[in-house]
Coordinates of C-alpha atoms in Angstrom, one line a residue:
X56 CA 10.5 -5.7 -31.3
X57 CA 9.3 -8.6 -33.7
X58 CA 11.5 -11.4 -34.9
X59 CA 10.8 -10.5 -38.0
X60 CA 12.4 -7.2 -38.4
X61 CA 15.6 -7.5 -37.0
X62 CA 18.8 -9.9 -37.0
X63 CA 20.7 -10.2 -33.8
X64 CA 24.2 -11.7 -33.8
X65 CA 26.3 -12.2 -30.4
X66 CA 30.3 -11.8 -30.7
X67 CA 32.9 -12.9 -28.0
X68 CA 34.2 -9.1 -27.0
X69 CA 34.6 -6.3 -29.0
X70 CA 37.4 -6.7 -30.9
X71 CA 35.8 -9.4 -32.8
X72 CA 32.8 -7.3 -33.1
X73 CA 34.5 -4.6 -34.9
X74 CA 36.5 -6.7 -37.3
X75 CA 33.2 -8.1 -38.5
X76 CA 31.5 -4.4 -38.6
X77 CA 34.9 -3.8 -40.5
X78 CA 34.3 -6.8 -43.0
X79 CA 30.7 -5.6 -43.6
X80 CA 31.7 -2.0 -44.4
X81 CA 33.9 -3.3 -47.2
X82 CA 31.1 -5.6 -48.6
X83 CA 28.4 -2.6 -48.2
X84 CA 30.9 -0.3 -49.8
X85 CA 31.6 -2.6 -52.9
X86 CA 28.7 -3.9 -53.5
X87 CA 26.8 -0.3 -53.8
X88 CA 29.9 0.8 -55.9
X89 CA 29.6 -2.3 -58.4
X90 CA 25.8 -1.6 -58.9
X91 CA 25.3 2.2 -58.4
X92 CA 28.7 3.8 -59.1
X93 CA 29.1 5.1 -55.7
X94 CA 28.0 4.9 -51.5
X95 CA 27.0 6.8 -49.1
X96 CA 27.4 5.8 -45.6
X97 CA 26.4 7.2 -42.2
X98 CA 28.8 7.7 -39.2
X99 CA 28.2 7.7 -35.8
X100 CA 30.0 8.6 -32.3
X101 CA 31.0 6.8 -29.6
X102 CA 33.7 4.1 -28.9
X103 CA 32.7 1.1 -30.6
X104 CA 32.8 3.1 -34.2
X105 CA 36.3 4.6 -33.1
X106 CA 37.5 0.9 -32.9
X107 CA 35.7 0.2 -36.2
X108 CA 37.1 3.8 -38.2
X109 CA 40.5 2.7 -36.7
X110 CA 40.8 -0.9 -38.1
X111 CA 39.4 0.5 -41.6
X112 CA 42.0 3.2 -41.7
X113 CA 44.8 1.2 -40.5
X114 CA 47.7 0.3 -43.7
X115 CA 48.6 -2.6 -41.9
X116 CA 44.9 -4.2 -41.4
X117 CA 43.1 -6.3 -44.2
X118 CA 40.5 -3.5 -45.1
X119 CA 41.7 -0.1 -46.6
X120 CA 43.3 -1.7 -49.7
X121 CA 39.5 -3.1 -50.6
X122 CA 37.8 0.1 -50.3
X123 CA 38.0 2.4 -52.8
X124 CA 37.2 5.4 -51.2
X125 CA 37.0 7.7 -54.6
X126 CA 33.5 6.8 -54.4
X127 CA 32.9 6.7 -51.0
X128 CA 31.0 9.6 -49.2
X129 CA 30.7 10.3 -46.0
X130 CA 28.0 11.4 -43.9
X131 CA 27.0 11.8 -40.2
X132 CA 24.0 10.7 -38.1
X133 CA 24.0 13.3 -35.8
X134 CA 26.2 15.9 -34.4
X135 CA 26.5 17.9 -30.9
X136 CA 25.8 21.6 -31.4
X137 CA 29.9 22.3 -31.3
X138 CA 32.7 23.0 -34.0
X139 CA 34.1 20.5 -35.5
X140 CA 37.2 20.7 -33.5
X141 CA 35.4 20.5 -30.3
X142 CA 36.6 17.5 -28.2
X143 CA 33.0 16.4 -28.5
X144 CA 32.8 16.5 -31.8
X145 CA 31.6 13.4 -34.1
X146 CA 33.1 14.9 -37.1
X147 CA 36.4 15.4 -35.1
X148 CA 36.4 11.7 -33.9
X149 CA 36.1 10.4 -37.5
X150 CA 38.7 12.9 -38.7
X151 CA 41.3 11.6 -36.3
X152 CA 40.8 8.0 -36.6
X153 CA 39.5 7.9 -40.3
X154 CA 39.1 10.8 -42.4
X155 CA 42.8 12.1 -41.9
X156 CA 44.3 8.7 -42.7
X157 CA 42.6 6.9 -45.0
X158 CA 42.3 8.1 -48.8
X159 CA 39.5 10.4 -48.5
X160 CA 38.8 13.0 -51.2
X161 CA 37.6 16.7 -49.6
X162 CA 35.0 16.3 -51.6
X163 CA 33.2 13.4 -50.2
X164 CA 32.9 14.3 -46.8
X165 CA 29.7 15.7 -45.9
X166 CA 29.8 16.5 -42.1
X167 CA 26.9 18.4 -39.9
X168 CA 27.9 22.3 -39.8
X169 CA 27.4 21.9 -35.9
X170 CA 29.2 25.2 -35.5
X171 CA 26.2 27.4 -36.5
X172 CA 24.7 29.5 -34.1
X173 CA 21.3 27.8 -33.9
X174 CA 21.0 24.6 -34.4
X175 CA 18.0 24.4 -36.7
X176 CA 20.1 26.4 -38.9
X177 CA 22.7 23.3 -38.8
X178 CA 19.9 20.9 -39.5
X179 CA 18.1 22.8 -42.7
X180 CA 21.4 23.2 -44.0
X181 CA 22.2 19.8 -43.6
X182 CA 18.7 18.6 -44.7
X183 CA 19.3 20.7 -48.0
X184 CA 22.8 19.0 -48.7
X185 CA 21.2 15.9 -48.1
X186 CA 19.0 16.2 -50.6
X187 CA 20.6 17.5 -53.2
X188 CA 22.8 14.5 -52.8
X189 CA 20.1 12.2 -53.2
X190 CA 17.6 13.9 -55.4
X191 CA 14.7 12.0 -54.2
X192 CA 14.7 9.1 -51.1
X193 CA 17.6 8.8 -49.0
X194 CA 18.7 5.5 -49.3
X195 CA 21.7 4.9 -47.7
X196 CA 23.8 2.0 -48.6
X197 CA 24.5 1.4 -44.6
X198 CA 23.8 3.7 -41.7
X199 CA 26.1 2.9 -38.4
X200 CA 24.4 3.2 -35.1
X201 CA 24.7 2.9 -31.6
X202 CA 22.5 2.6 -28.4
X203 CA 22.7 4.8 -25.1
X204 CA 21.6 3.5 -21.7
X205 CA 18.8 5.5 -22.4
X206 CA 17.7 3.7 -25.4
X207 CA 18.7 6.3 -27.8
X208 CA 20.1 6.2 -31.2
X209 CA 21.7 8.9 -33.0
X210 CA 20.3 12.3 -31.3
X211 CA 17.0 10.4 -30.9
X212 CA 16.6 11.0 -27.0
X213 CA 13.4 9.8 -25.3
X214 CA 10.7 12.5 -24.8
X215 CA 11.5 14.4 -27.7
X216 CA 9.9 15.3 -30.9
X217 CA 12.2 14.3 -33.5
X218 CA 11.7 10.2 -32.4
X219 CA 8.0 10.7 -34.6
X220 CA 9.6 13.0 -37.4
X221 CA 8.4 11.7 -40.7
X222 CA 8.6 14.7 -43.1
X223 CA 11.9 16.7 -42.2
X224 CA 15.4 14.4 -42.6
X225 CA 17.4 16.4 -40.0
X226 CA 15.9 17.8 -37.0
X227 CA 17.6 19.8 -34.4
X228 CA 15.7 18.7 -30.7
X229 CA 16.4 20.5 -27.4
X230 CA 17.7 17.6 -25.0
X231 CA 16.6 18.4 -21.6
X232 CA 18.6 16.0 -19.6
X233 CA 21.6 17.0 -21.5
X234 CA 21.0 20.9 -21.3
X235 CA 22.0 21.3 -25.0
X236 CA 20.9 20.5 -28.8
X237 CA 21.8 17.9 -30.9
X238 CA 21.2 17.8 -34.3
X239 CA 20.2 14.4 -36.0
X240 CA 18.8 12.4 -38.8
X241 CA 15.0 11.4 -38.3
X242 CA 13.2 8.8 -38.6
X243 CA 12.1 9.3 -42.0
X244 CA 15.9 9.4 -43.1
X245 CA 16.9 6.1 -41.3
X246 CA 14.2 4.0 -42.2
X247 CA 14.6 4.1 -46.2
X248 CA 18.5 3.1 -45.6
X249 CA 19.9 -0.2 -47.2
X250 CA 20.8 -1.3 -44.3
X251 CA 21.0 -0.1 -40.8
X252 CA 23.8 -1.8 -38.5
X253 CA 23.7 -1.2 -34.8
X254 CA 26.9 -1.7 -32.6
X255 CA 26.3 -2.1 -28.9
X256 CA 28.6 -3.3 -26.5
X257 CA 29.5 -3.5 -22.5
X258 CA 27.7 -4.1 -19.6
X259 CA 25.9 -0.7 -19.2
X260 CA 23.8 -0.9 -22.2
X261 CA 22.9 -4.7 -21.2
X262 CA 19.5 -3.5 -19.9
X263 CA 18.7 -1.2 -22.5
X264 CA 19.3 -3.6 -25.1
X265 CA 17.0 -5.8 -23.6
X266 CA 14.3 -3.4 -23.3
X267 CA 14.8 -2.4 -27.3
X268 CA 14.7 -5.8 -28.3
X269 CA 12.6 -7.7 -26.3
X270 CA 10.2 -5.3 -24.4
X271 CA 7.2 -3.3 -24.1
X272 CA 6.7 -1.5 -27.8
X273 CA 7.0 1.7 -26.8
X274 CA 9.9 3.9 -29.3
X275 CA 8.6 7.4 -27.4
X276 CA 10.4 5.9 -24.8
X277 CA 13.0 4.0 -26.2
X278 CA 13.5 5.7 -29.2
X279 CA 15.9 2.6 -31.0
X280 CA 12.8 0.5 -31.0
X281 CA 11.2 2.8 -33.8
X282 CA 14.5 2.5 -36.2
X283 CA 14.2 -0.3 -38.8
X284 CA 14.8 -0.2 -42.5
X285 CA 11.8 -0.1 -44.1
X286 CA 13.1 -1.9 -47.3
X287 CA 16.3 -2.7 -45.7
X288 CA 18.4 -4.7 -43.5
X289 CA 18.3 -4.1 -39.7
X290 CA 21.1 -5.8 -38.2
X291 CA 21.9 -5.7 -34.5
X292 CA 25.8 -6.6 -34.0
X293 CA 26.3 -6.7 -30.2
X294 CA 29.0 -8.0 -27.7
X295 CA 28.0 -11.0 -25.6
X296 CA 28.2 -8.5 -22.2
X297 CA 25.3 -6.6 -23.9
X298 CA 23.8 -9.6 -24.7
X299 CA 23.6 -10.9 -21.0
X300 CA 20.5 -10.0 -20.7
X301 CA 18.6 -11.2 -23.8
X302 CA 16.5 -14.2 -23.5
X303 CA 14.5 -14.9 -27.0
X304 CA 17.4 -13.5 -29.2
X305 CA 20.4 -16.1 -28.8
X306 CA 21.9 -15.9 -32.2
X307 CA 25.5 -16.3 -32.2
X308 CA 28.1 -15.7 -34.8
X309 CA 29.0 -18.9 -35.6

């Protein structure tokens, strides 16, 4: 992945990493209230944004008091094919560390319908509510994502169709290794965001990060490498544990 297109900065451990992902919410958030009225963010699973939603929720941390979540809204990158009370749930991971404590109007919370019966009913519904929010290109003000060992982001998995999907915004691919469906934002959704921020962090997606950032071009197979803002920010926030590996990419963020 070229130089060019990305910027990589290397924290200490996690915690530090998610009090700057927390600091850059707030800016992101303000800043796309102060010139457009309102934002629209992009949530992902996993641990590293439960730290994050934690530390932006928390009374007693320097964030929630800056963000005024009236005209926030709140979307979702991808979803598992589950209810939203399933203990896999993305919606349910937000809800519990973020939606239910922080100042959220109803209203602005616009999470994946994952318990439809087919999942490409999830994703057209989904796609329709996106755009109707947008009325024409979905530009995100930030989009959180992470990376799996398998160089996935959001429910983009390796092998599958939706990692090339330029006209639909939500697909709804059959993950083979996984024996289920996700349902996820595409590519063509992602790339027209403000800014895209990727958290990685631990040892076990040291190699994969690697591969992303510094090998062969190749985003059928790892799938992150085909994910930059297209007149955006792509920003890469990773631990230094992740960043073991990583030769030509030695920022730092001091």
């Amino acid at each position: 992945m070229a130089d060019a297109l990305i910027r990589v900065r290397v924290f200490a451990d996690g915690a530090e990493l998610a009090h700057a992902a927390a600091e850059e919410f707030v800016h992101r958030v303000a800043e796309a209230v102060r010139l457009r009225g309102r934002a629209a963010v992009a949530l992902s699973g996993g641990s590293t944004p439960r730290r994050l939603f934690s530390l932006l929720a928390d009374p007693a941390a320097a964030f929630r008091d800056r963000i005024d979540w009236r005209a926030l809204h709140f979307f979702w990158t991808d979803e598992r094919h589950v209810p939203p009370d399933h203990p896999e749930s993305n919606f349910r991971m937000a809800r519990g560390t973020l939606l239910d404590t922080a100042p959220v109007p109803l209203q602005n919370v616009h999470r994946i319908r994952g318990e439809e019966s087919a999942a490409s009913r999830a994703a057209a519904l989904y796609e329709e509510e996106l755009r109707a929010f947008f009325a024409g290109d979905p530009r995100f003000d930030l989009v959180l994502l992470g990376l799996g060992a398998d160089a996935h982001t959001a429910s983009l998995f390796p092998g599958t169709e939706a990692v090339r999907e330029r006209t639909r915004w939500v697909a709804a691919p059959w993950v083979g290794k996984l024996e289920s469906f996700r349902i996820t934002l595409t590519p063509a959704v992602l790339e027209c965001a403000r800014a895209l921020l990727f958290l990685v962090q631990g040892a076990d997606k040291a190699e994969a990060l690697r591969a992303v950032l510094e090998g062969e071009i190749d985003p059928d197979r790892r799938p992150a490498q085909g994910i930059r803002a297209l007149d955006g920010e792509t920003l890469w926030w990773v631990d230094a544990v992740a960043a073991g590996g990583l030769e030509k990419h030695r920022a730092t963020n001091r």
